[in-house]
Short mmCIF file of C-alpha atoms in Angstrom, two decimals:
data_model
loop_
_atom_site.label_atom_id
_atom_site.label_comp_id
_atom_site.label_asym_id
_atom_site.label_seq_id
_atom_site.Cartn_x
_atom_site.Cartn_y
_atom_site.Cartn_z
CA MET A 1 -7.58 32.99 64.77
CA GLY A 2 -6.45 30.18 67.05
CA LYS A 3 -7.66 29.70 70.56
CA THR A 4 -4.67 31.45 72.09
CA GLY A 5 -5.16 34.43 69.79
CA ILE A 6 -6.04 37.87 71.11
CA GLN A 7 -8.38 40.48 69.74
CA LYS A 8 -7.27 43.67 68.09
CA THR A 9 -8.53 46.23 70.61
CA PRO A 10 -6.96 44.71 73.75
CA PHE A 11 -3.78 44.20 71.74
CA LEU A 12 -3.64 47.88 70.76
CA ILE A 13 -4.48 49.02 74.31
CA THR A 14 -1.63 46.90 75.67
CA VAL A 15 0.86 48.13 73.08
CA ALA A 16 -0.10 51.75 73.80
CA LEU A 17 0.30 51.24 77.56
CA LEU A 18 3.68 49.58 77.16
CA VAL A 19 4.96 52.30 74.86
CA VAL A 20 3.80 55.15 77.12
CA PHE A 21 4.95 53.67 80.45
CA GLY A 22 8.05 52.13 78.93
CA GLY A 23 9.03 55.45 77.37
CA LEU A 24 8.48 57.27 80.66
CA SER A 25 10.57 54.73 82.56
CA TYR A 26 13.42 55.11 80.07
CA ILE A 27 13.27 58.90 80.42
CA LEU A 28 13.28 58.65 84.22
CA ARG A 29 16.13 56.21 84.15
CA TYR A 30 18.43 57.96 81.74
CA THR A 31 17.96 61.63 82.47
CA THR A 32 20.00 63.24 85.18
CA VAL A 33 19.21 66.71 86.36
CA THR A 34 22.51 68.09 87.55
CA PRO A 35 22.38 70.43 90.55
CA ASP A 36 23.41 74.00 89.70
CA ARG A 37 26.35 73.79 92.08
CA PRO A 38 28.00 70.86 93.85
CA ALA A 39 28.52 70.50 97.59
CA ASP A 40 31.62 72.43 98.62
CA PHE A 41 33.17 71.47 101.93
CA GLU A 42 35.88 74.12 101.53
CA GLN A 43 33.18 76.45 102.78
CA LEU A 44 33.04 74.53 106.01
CA PRO A 45 35.89 75.92 108.12
CA LEU A 46 38.25 73.78 110.16
CA GLU A 47 39.00 76.71 112.44
CA TYR A 48 36.02 78.68 113.58
CA LYS A 49 35.36 80.63 116.78
CA ASP A 50 37.26 78.57 119.36
CA TRP A 51 36.86 75.31 117.46
CA GLN A 52 39.86 73.52 116.01
CA GLY A 53 39.02 70.91 113.42
CA GLU A 54 40.90 68.03 111.92
CA GLU A 55 40.00 66.25 108.69
CA HIS A 56 39.98 62.43 108.63
CA ILE A 57 39.93 60.03 105.75
CA PHE A 58 38.32 56.63 105.36
CA SER A 59 39.80 53.57 103.75
CA GLU A 60 39.38 53.23 100.00
CA VAL A 61 36.89 50.39 100.51
CA THR A 62 34.64 52.58 102.63
CA TYR A 63 34.46 55.21 99.91
CA GLN A 64 33.57 52.51 97.40
CA VAL A 65 30.78 51.22 99.62
CA LEU A 66 29.50 54.72 100.38
CA GLN A 67 29.43 55.77 96.72
CA ALA A 68 28.93 59.37 97.79
CA THR A 69 29.87 62.15 95.39
CA SER A 70 31.77 63.97 98.10
CA THR A 71 32.26 63.49 101.80
CA THR A 72 33.90 65.15 104.73
CA MET A 73 34.72 63.67 108.10
CA ARG A 74 36.10 65.82 110.87
CA SER A 75 36.58 65.98 114.58
CA TYR A 76 36.67 69.26 116.46
CA THR A 77 38.29 70.27 119.71
CA HIS A 78 37.38 73.18 121.93
CA PRO A 79 39.48 74.66 124.80
CA GLN A 80 36.54 74.25 127.18
CA LEU A 81 36.06 70.59 126.30
CA ASP A 82 38.36 67.89 127.57
CA ASN A 83 38.20 64.35 126.40
CA SER A 84 35.19 64.20 124.11
CA GLN A 85 35.21 65.91 120.75
CA PRO A 86 32.31 66.32 118.34
CA GLY A 87 32.72 64.32 115.14
CA LEU A 88 31.07 65.56 111.97
CA PHE A 89 30.40 63.51 108.88
CA ILE A 90 28.63 64.76 105.74
CA GLY A 91 28.04 62.61 102.71
CA TYR A 92 26.69 64.35 99.62
CA PHE A 93 25.08 62.32 96.83
CA GLU A 94 24.68 64.26 93.61
CA ASP A 95 22.20 61.82 92.11
CA GLN A 96 20.53 59.19 94.23
CA LYS A 97 18.96 57.33 91.34
CA TYR A 98 21.76 55.01 90.30
CA GLY A 99 22.50 52.75 93.19
CA ALA A 100 24.44 55.45 95.02
CA GLN A 101 22.04 55.84 97.84
CA ILE A 102 22.23 56.99 101.38
CA HIS A 103 22.94 54.18 103.79
CA SER A 104 21.05 54.81 106.94
CA PRO A 105 23.15 54.36 110.08
CA ARG A 106 20.33 52.32 111.51
CA HIS A 107 21.05 49.62 108.93
CA CYS A 108 24.81 49.71 108.80
CA LEU A 109 25.72 50.24 112.45
CA PRO A 110 24.78 46.74 113.65
CA GLY A 111 26.95 45.32 110.85
CA GLY A 112 29.85 47.45 112.11
CA GLY A 113 29.61 45.98 115.58
CA TRP A 114 27.69 48.84 117.17
CA GLY A 115 24.51 48.14 119.06
CA ILE A 116 21.74 50.71 118.97
CA MET A 117 20.77 51.34 122.59
CA SER A 118 18.14 53.95 121.89
CA HIS A 119 16.71 55.75 118.92
CA THR A 120 14.27 58.66 118.96
CA VAL A 121 13.32 61.44 116.60
CA THR A 122 13.52 64.77 118.36
CA THR A 123 13.50 68.45 117.51
CA LEU A 124 16.45 70.61 118.55
CA GLU A 125 16.23 74.37 118.96
CA ILE A 126 19.32 75.77 117.21
CA ASN A 127 19.68 79.56 116.94
CA GLY A 128 15.93 79.96 117.35
CA ARG A 129 15.23 77.48 114.60
CA SER A 130 13.72 73.99 114.86
CA LEU A 131 15.92 71.21 113.59
CA PRO A 132 14.39 67.71 113.53
CA VAL A 133 17.03 65.01 114.05
CA ASN A 134 17.42 61.32 114.77
CA ARG A 135 18.98 60.90 118.20
CA LEU A 136 20.80 57.66 118.88
CA ILE A 137 22.79 56.21 121.70
CA ILE A 138 25.03 53.50 120.34
CA GLY A 139 27.35 51.19 122.23
CA ALA A 140 30.09 48.65 121.60
CA ARG A 141 31.65 46.78 124.55
CA ASN A 142 31.98 49.54 127.16
CA VAL A 143 31.98 52.56 124.84
CA ARG A 144 28.94 54.76 124.36
CA GLN A 145 28.34 57.35 121.69
CA LEU A 146 25.68 59.99 121.22
CA MET A 147 24.64 60.52 117.63
CA TYR A 148 22.46 63.01 115.78
CA TYR A 149 21.72 62.51 112.12
CA TRP A 150 19.37 63.85 109.46
CA PHE A 151 19.05 64.15 105.69
CA GLU A 152 18.75 67.26 103.54
CA THR A 153 17.38 67.38 100.02
CA ARG A 154 15.73 69.91 97.69
CA SER A 155 12.64 69.55 99.88
CA GLY A 156 14.34 70.45 103.14
CA ILE A 157 15.17 68.40 106.22
CA ILE A 158 14.08 64.79 106.47
CA THR A 159 14.66 62.39 109.37
CA ASN A 160 12.95 59.23 108.17
CA GLU A 161 14.50 56.81 105.64
CA PHE A 162 11.17 56.03 104.02
CA ALA A 163 10.30 59.72 103.72
CA LEU A 164 13.69 60.16 102.06
CA LYS A 165 12.77 57.47 99.56
CA PHE A 166 9.42 59.08 98.87
CA ASP A 167 11.13 62.44 98.45
CA LEU A 168 13.52 60.92 95.91
CA PHE A 169 10.53 59.51 94.04
CA LYS A 170 8.80 62.90 94.06
CA ASN A 171 11.88 64.86 92.96
CA ALA A 172 12.63 62.38 90.17
CA LEU A 173 9.08 62.62 88.82
CA LEU A 174 9.20 66.42 88.98
CA MET A 175 12.49 66.29 87.09
CA ARG A 176 14.31 68.05 89.90
CA PRO A 177 17.84 67.13 90.95
CA THR A 178 17.70 64.08 93.20
CA ASP A 179 20.72 65.05 95.27
CA ALA A 180 20.76 64.52 99.02
CA ALA A 181 23.07 64.97 101.95
CA PHE A 182 23.46 62.84 105.02
CA ILE A 183 24.66 64.78 108.07
CA ARG A 184 25.85 62.99 111.17
CA LEU A 185 27.25 64.28 114.43
CA THR A 186 28.81 62.00 116.99
CA LEU A 187 30.20 62.40 120.46
CA PHE A 188 31.86 59.81 122.66
CA LEU A 189 30.36 59.62 126.13
CA PRO A 190 33.17 58.57 128.45
CA GLN A 191 32.45 57.10 131.88
CA GLY A 192 30.81 59.76 134.00
CA LYS A 193 29.59 61.93 131.18
CA THR A 194 25.80 62.06 131.01
CA GLU A 195 23.73 62.09 127.85
CA GLN A 196 22.50 65.59 128.77
CA GLU A 197 26.07 66.92 128.97
CA GLY A 198 26.78 65.33 125.60
CA GLU A 199 23.70 66.87 124.06
CA GLN A 200 24.80 70.29 125.31
CA VAL A 201 28.18 69.91 123.60
CA LEU A 202 26.65 68.85 120.27
CA GLN A 203 24.03 71.60 120.39
CA ASN A 204 26.67 74.25 121.11
CA PHE A 205 28.65 72.92 118.18
CA LEU A 206 25.57 73.01 115.96
CA SER A 207 24.67 76.57 116.88
CA ASP A 208 28.11 77.61 115.61
CA PHE A 209 28.28 75.27 112.63
CA LEU A 210 24.74 74.66 111.33
CA PRO A 211 24.73 77.74 109.05
CA LYS A 212 28.19 76.75 107.76
CA ILE A 213 27.11 73.16 107.16
CA GLU A 214 24.07 74.25 105.21
CA ASN A 215 26.07 76.79 103.19
CA SER A 216 28.38 74.04 102.04
CA LEU A 217 25.39 72.18 100.57
CA PRO A 218 23.66 73.22 97.33
CA PHE A 219 20.13 73.39 98.77
CA GLU A 220 18.30 76.68 98.95
CA SER A 221 15.81 75.74 101.65
CA ARG A 222 16.74 77.74 104.73
CA MET B 1 -2.22 4.68 69.51
CA THR B 2 -1.89 8.37 68.89
CA ASN B 3 0.39 10.45 70.98
CA PRO B 4 -1.68 13.16 72.69
CA GLU B 5 1.21 15.57 72.44
CA THR B 6 1.21 15.56 68.67
CA THR B 7 -2.54 15.75 68.24
CA ALA B 8 -2.88 18.83 70.45
CA LYS B 9 -1.43 21.21 67.91
CA PRO B 10 -3.40 24.34 68.89
CA GLY B 11 -1.30 24.69 72.07
CA ILE B 12 1.80 25.46 70.06
CA ASN B 13 0.00 27.72 67.63
CA ILE B 14 0.83 31.05 69.25
CA ASP B 15 -0.62 34.28 67.91
CA ILE B 16 2.03 36.64 66.48
CA LYS B 17 0.48 39.47 68.53
CA ILE B 18 1.44 37.68 71.74
CA ILE B 19 5.02 37.34 70.54
CA PHE B 20 5.03 41.03 69.66
CA ILE B 21 3.81 41.99 73.15
CA LEU B 22 6.37 39.73 74.82
CA VAL B 23 9.16 41.35 72.79
CA LEU B 24 7.83 44.79 73.68
CA ILE B 25 7.75 43.86 77.40
CA LEU B 26 11.35 42.68 77.15
CA ALA B 27 12.32 45.99 75.54
CA VAL B 28 10.54 48.00 78.25
CA TYR B 29 12.15 45.99 81.05
CA LEU B 30 15.55 45.51 79.43
CA PRO B 31 17.51 47.80 81.81
CA VAL B 32 15.69 46.30 84.81
CA LEU B 33 16.39 42.75 83.67
CA ILE B 34 20.05 43.43 82.89
CA ASP B 35 20.50 44.75 86.44
CA LEU B 36 18.77 41.67 87.77
CA VAL B 37 21.03 39.28 85.86
CA VAL B 38 24.08 41.20 87.11
CA ASP B 39 22.78 40.69 90.66
CA TRP B 40 22.42 36.94 90.14
CA TYR B 41 25.93 36.84 88.83
CA GLN B 42 27.49 38.93 91.59
CA ASP B 43 25.45 38.00 94.64
CA ASP B 44 25.94 34.44 95.85
CA ASN B 45 22.60 34.66 97.66
CA TYR B 46 20.87 34.76 94.32
CA SER B 47 22.84 32.57 91.96
CA HIS B 48 19.79 30.30 91.79
CA GLY B 49 18.06 33.17 89.97
CA PHE B 50 19.37 31.86 86.66
CA LEU B 51 17.33 28.68 87.08
CA ILE B 52 14.04 30.33 87.92
CA LEU B 53 12.91 31.61 84.51
CA PRO B 54 13.67 28.37 82.63
CA ILE B 55 11.81 26.40 85.32
CA ALA B 56 8.87 28.84 85.18
CA ALA B 57 8.78 28.53 81.39
CA TRP B 58 8.81 24.76 81.70
CA LEU B 59 6.00 24.90 84.29
CA ILE B 60 3.86 26.63 81.66
CA TRP B 61 5.08 24.47 78.77
CA ARG B 62 4.16 21.22 80.51
CA LYS B 63 0.56 22.43 80.69
CA ARG B 64 0.35 23.41 77.04
CA ASN B 65 -2.16 20.69 76.11
CA GLU B 66 -4.39 21.45 79.06
CA LEU B 67 -4.17 25.15 78.27
CA ALA B 68 -5.07 24.60 74.63
CA GLU B 69 -8.33 23.02 75.75
CA THR B 70 -9.13 25.74 78.26
CA PRO B 71 -11.65 28.30 77.03
CA THR B 72 -10.24 31.82 77.16
CA LYS B 73 -12.24 34.88 78.16
CA MET B 74 -10.96 38.44 78.46
CA ASN B 75 -10.85 39.81 81.98
CA ASN B 76 -10.66 43.57 82.47
CA LEU B 77 -9.37 43.17 86.02
CA GLY B 78 -6.18 42.02 84.31
CA LEU B 79 -5.95 45.30 82.44
CA LEU B 80 -6.33 47.21 85.70
CA MET B 81 -3.62 45.09 87.30
CA ALA B 82 -1.36 45.60 84.28
CA ILE B 83 -1.69 49.37 84.66
CA GLY B 84 -0.92 48.97 88.37
CA SER B 85 2.20 46.94 87.52
CA LEU B 86 3.35 49.60 85.07
CA PHE B 87 2.89 52.24 87.78
CA LEU B 88 5.13 50.12 89.98
CA LEU B 89 7.74 50.21 87.22
CA ILE B 90 7.57 54.02 87.22
CA ALA B 91 7.69 54.19 91.01
CA GLY B 92 10.62 51.77 91.13
CA THR B 93 12.53 53.66 88.46
CA ALA B 94 11.90 57.11 89.93
CA GLY B 95 12.71 55.94 93.44
CA ALA B 96 15.62 53.75 92.27
CA GLU B 97 14.00 50.88 94.11
CA TYR B 98 15.06 47.78 92.23
CA PHE B 99 12.70 45.46 94.05
CA THR B 100 9.59 47.41 93.01
CA ALA B 101 10.58 47.59 89.34
CA ARG B 102 11.41 43.87 89.29
CA VAL B 103 8.19 42.78 90.95
CA SER B 104 6.33 44.87 88.40
CA PHE B 105 7.80 42.67 85.62
CA VAL B 106 6.31 39.51 87.10
CA GLY B 107 3.12 41.38 87.96
CA LEU B 108 2.75 42.57 84.38
CA LEU B 109 3.18 39.09 82.89
CA PHE B 110 0.55 37.73 85.26
CA SER B 111 -1.85 40.64 84.66
CA LEU B 112 -1.65 40.42 80.89
CA CYS B 113 -2.23 36.68 81.02
CA LEU B 114 -5.36 37.37 83.05
CA TYR B 115 -6.43 40.22 80.74
CA PHE B 116 -6.15 38.25 77.50
CA PHE B 117 -7.09 34.73 78.58
CA GLY B 118 -9.15 35.09 81.74
CA TRP B 119 -9.13 33.53 85.15
CA GLN B 120 -9.89 29.94 84.23
CA PHE B 121 -6.81 29.90 82.03
CA THR B 122 -4.52 31.88 84.35
CA ARG B 123 -5.23 29.83 87.46
CA LYS B 124 -3.80 26.76 85.70
CA ILE B 125 -0.38 28.42 85.52
CA TRP B 126 -0.49 30.82 88.49
CA PHE B 127 2.30 28.92 90.17
CA ALA B 128 4.74 29.69 87.34
CA PHE B 129 4.26 33.42 88.01
CA PHE B 130 4.52 32.99 91.77
CA PHE B 131 7.68 30.96 91.30
CA MET B 132 9.22 33.79 89.25
CA LEU B 133 9.15 35.99 92.35
CA PHE B 134 11.99 33.91 93.81
CA MET B 135 14.41 35.32 91.24
CA ILE B 136 14.02 38.80 92.80
CA PRO B 137 16.37 39.74 95.63
CA ILE B 138 14.49 41.19 98.61
CA PRO B 139 15.01 44.90 99.39
CA TYR B 140 18.30 45.44 101.19
CA VAL B 141 16.52 47.18 104.07
CA ILE B 142 14.69 43.95 104.85
CA TYR B 143 17.78 41.88 104.17
CA TYR B 144 19.79 43.74 106.79
CA ALA B 145 16.91 43.85 109.23
CA ALA B 146 16.61 40.06 109.01
CA THR B 147 20.32 39.18 108.99
CA PHE B 148 21.23 40.26 112.50
CA PRO B 149 18.36 38.56 114.35
CA MET B 150 19.03 35.39 112.34
CA GLN B 151 22.72 35.48 113.23
CA LEU B 152 21.85 35.87 116.87
CA LEU B 153 19.24 33.13 116.77
CA ALA B 154 21.68 30.72 115.11
CA SER B 155 24.31 31.48 117.77
CA LYS B 156 21.83 31.13 120.64
CA VAL B 157 20.35 27.82 119.56
CA ALA B 158 23.74 26.37 118.60
CA GLY B 159 24.97 27.43 122.05
CA VAL B 160 22.13 25.57 123.73
CA VAL B 161 22.66 22.48 121.59
CA LEU B 162 26.43 22.44 122.21
CA ASN B 163 25.87 22.86 125.94
CA ALA B 164 23.42 19.97 125.90
CA ILE B 165 25.98 17.77 124.14
CA GLY B 166 28.36 18.63 126.96
CA LEU B 167 30.73 21.08 125.33
CA PRO B 168 31.73 23.80 127.81
CA LEU B 169 30.86 27.07 126.15
CA ILE B 170 30.44 30.78 126.73
CA ARG B 171 28.36 32.84 124.32
CA GLN B 172 28.77 36.60 123.81
CA GLY B 173 26.25 37.84 121.29
CA ASN B 174 27.08 36.01 118.11
CA ILE B 175 30.46 34.82 119.33
CA LEU B 176 30.86 31.32 120.75
CA HIS B 177 33.85 30.62 122.98
CA ILE B 178 34.73 26.94 123.31
CA PRO B 179 37.84 25.76 125.19
CA ASN B 180 40.33 25.83 122.33
CA TYR B 181 38.51 28.02 119.86
CA THR B 182 36.40 31.11 119.31
CA LEU B 183 33.73 30.81 116.70
CA GLU B 184 32.14 33.89 115.22
CA VAL B 185 28.77 33.51 113.56
CA ALA B 186 29.29 36.10 110.84
CA GLU B 187 26.70 37.78 108.64
CA ALA B 188 27.24 35.22 105.93
CA CYS B 189 26.44 32.50 108.44
CA SER B 190 23.08 33.97 109.35
CA GLY B 191 21.42 31.32 107.21
CA ILE B 192 19.71 33.88 105.08
CA ARG B 193 21.60 32.69 102.02
CA SER B 194 20.32 29.16 102.16
CA LEU B 195 16.89 30.47 103.10
CA PHE B 196 16.36 32.09 99.69
CA SER B 197 17.24 29.08 97.59
CA LEU B 198 15.42 26.76 99.97
CA LEU B 199 12.26 28.85 99.76
CA ALA B 200 12.24 28.49 95.98
CA LEU B 201 12.91 24.79 96.26
CA GLY B 202 10.31 24.39 99.01
CA ALA B 203 7.69 26.08 96.84
CA LEU B 204 8.45 23.79 93.91
CA PHE B 205 8.51 20.72 96.12
CA ALA B 206 5.23 21.62 97.82
CA TYR B 207 3.60 22.32 94.46
CA PHE B 208 4.52 18.96 93.03
CA THR B 209 4.08 16.68 96.03
CA GLN B 210 1.05 17.98 97.92
CA ASP B 211 -2.49 17.65 96.58
CA ASN B 212 -3.94 19.44 99.57
CA LYS B 213 -3.65 23.25 99.48
CA PHE B 214 -3.22 23.69 103.21
CA LYS B 215 -0.56 21.02 103.41
CA ALA B 216 1.26 22.62 100.47
CA VAL B 217 1.25 26.05 102.11
CA PHE B 218 2.30 24.49 105.41
CA LEU B 219 5.20 22.68 103.75
CA PHE B 220 6.27 25.85 101.95
CA LEU B 221 6.21 27.91 105.14
CA ALA B 222 8.06 25.17 106.99
CA THR B 223 11.03 25.94 104.73
CA VAL B 224 11.82 28.94 106.97
CA PRO B 225 12.33 27.01 110.25
CA ILE B 226 14.01 24.23 108.28
CA ALA B 227 16.57 26.65 106.81
CA ILE B 228 17.20 28.06 110.28
CA ALA B 229 17.59 24.56 111.71
CA GLY B 230 20.02 23.73 108.91
CA ASN B 231 22.10 26.72 109.83
CA VAL B 232 22.11 25.82 113.54
CA PHE B 233 23.27 22.38 112.49
CA ARG B 234 26.15 23.92 110.56
CA VAL B 235 27.29 26.12 113.43
CA THR B 236 27.07 23.17 115.82
CA VAL B 237 29.02 20.87 113.50
CA THR B 238 31.70 23.52 112.96
CA ALA B 239 32.16 24.03 116.71
CA LEU B 240 32.26 20.27 117.29
CA GLY B 241 34.74 19.85 114.47
CA ALA B 242 37.01 22.51 115.95
CA HIS B 243 36.80 20.91 119.39
CA THR B 244 37.12 17.25 118.51
CA VAL B 245 39.25 17.18 115.36
CA SER B 246 41.23 20.38 114.86
CA ILE B 247 40.79 24.09 114.27
CA LYS B 248 42.36 23.66 110.86
CA PHE B 249 39.74 21.10 109.96
CA ALA B 250 36.89 23.37 111.10
CA GLU B 251 38.18 26.41 109.27
CA GLY B 252 39.26 24.54 106.16
CA THR B 253 37.46 21.44 104.97
CA LEU B 254 34.42 21.87 107.17
CA HIS B 255 33.90 25.49 106.34
CA GLU B 256 34.13 24.82 102.64
CA ILE B 257 31.60 22.02 102.60
CA SER B 258 29.35 23.57 105.23
CA GLY B 259 27.11 25.15 102.61
CA LEU B 260 26.53 21.68 101.27
CA ILE B 261 25.97 20.33 104.79
CA VAL B 262 23.21 22.87 105.39
CA PHE B 263 21.64 22.17 102.06
CA VAL B 264 21.62 18.40 102.41
CA PHE B 265 20.41 18.63 106.02
CA SER B 266 17.60 20.98 105.02
CA LEU B 267 16.63 18.88 102.02
CA ILE B 268 16.34 15.78 104.18
CA LEU B 269 14.10 17.65 106.62
CA LEU B 270 12.04 19.04 103.75
CA PHE B 271 11.56 15.63 102.12
CA ALA B 272 10.77 14.02 105.46
CA LEU B 273 8.13 16.62 106.25
CA GLY B 274 6.73 16.29 102.74
CA ALA B 275 6.43 12.54 103.18
CA ILE B 276 4.79 12.92 106.62
CA LEU B 277 2.25 15.35 105.20
CA LYS B 278 1.36 12.95 102.38
CA TRP B 279 1.11 9.96 104.62
CA GLU B 280 -2.38 8.79 105.42
CA LYS B 281 -3.57 5.91 107.54
CA PRO B 282 -4.35 3.00 105.18
CA GLU B 283 -7.92 2.78 106.55
CA PHE B 284 -8.62 6.37 105.52
CA LYS B 285 -7.28 5.72 102.05
CA LYS B 286 -9.68 2.83 101.68
CA LEU B 287 -12.59 4.92 102.90
CA ARG B 288 -11.84 7.68 100.43
CA SER B 289 -11.59 5.42 97.41
#
């Protein structure tokens, strides 16, 4: 055997390792566990209680960038609300493994010209239930917007992008569906409207719509 | 006189088992590598990726005679690191995190080299493995986190420079208003593009020109401010071009060749710094020899 030769045992150990790990990585890469039912935004009403909703569509490019399996974007009006209307966006990703992954607003907003003025993680009390959310105030020129967003997966509600990644990793290894939803609520804060007033509007909206939102998603965790 | 390259035959005499393992590694990483090549092809930030592997292979090849004379000794730490790399592959695949799976490829090659041939052998070609890391695009989370501050920095410094030259100017974030023109420092102008290729080049340049480790690391790290300076230079030149020649010139000719401007500017700075670092007072040279 030449100087650059290798002995039999280390060779066999290496081959065994490569076959086992390589095989596992191929399985992980090429198996998709399809959720038992898809997200269904038909179940999310446009008209509910006193709310009147309107569906909006994005440009084709946006859908291509988003790569979500299905999305809905709405704005709702309420007779007791004047000039600011809650906006709701839900993006559902049936399988996060293949490049179609949730884009966190924290990474794409600055690119869209919005500055993030504050960001906190807070827990809302909605219908006697705790709902952890990301709370953002974003601004562009002289416009301010209040935003709540969170993620839902098979494991429940997640607010942190890295936790979402870890959850994807865990679900993939457990051979569970790796689907996830991104839920975002926005409200313009015109001159004179305080953040507290805005929060009240969004929380009222959520107490009516949260059960509907979650029903439209294929996760069982309630 | 005999040519040393022809007498040192053992270096070229590669064990078939090594070839087999290399082929197996390629098979395991095939989907990962295909994705990577697609990225090089599609992403202008990483078109230099195509050059990295051939250069890395050459970096090892040029040491073949030295390597043939180096005693090899198995190192079990390498085995441990190889298992760690393979876990990274699993983590990267399960989490759909390209960066992790790609780094694991380079990590595995390094680890197996250490496992089979030992440290004395591996340290002679460590740089080839390190250099391979430059073919891997950084995670997009970091990319986006770095882009905006770099855009802003480029606009700020260019604003200061232009003001110092005497150009009346108002800056709003990453937008520069000069009398007849408004210049937007877009994402693509953040300088992050040239940073990646310059880092690879800086590493290679430092490796070949500096004998002193600290100087080499210093030169390599200096690539970052140099790339940023190159970008400031581009923004400044574009604004000056728009003001003194014409808007058409700034948006057309100048914008097209501005990538080249940055690159040449940065290369000059890099070479100059490399030369300064190598320069010693003649008296010291005499004392050392």
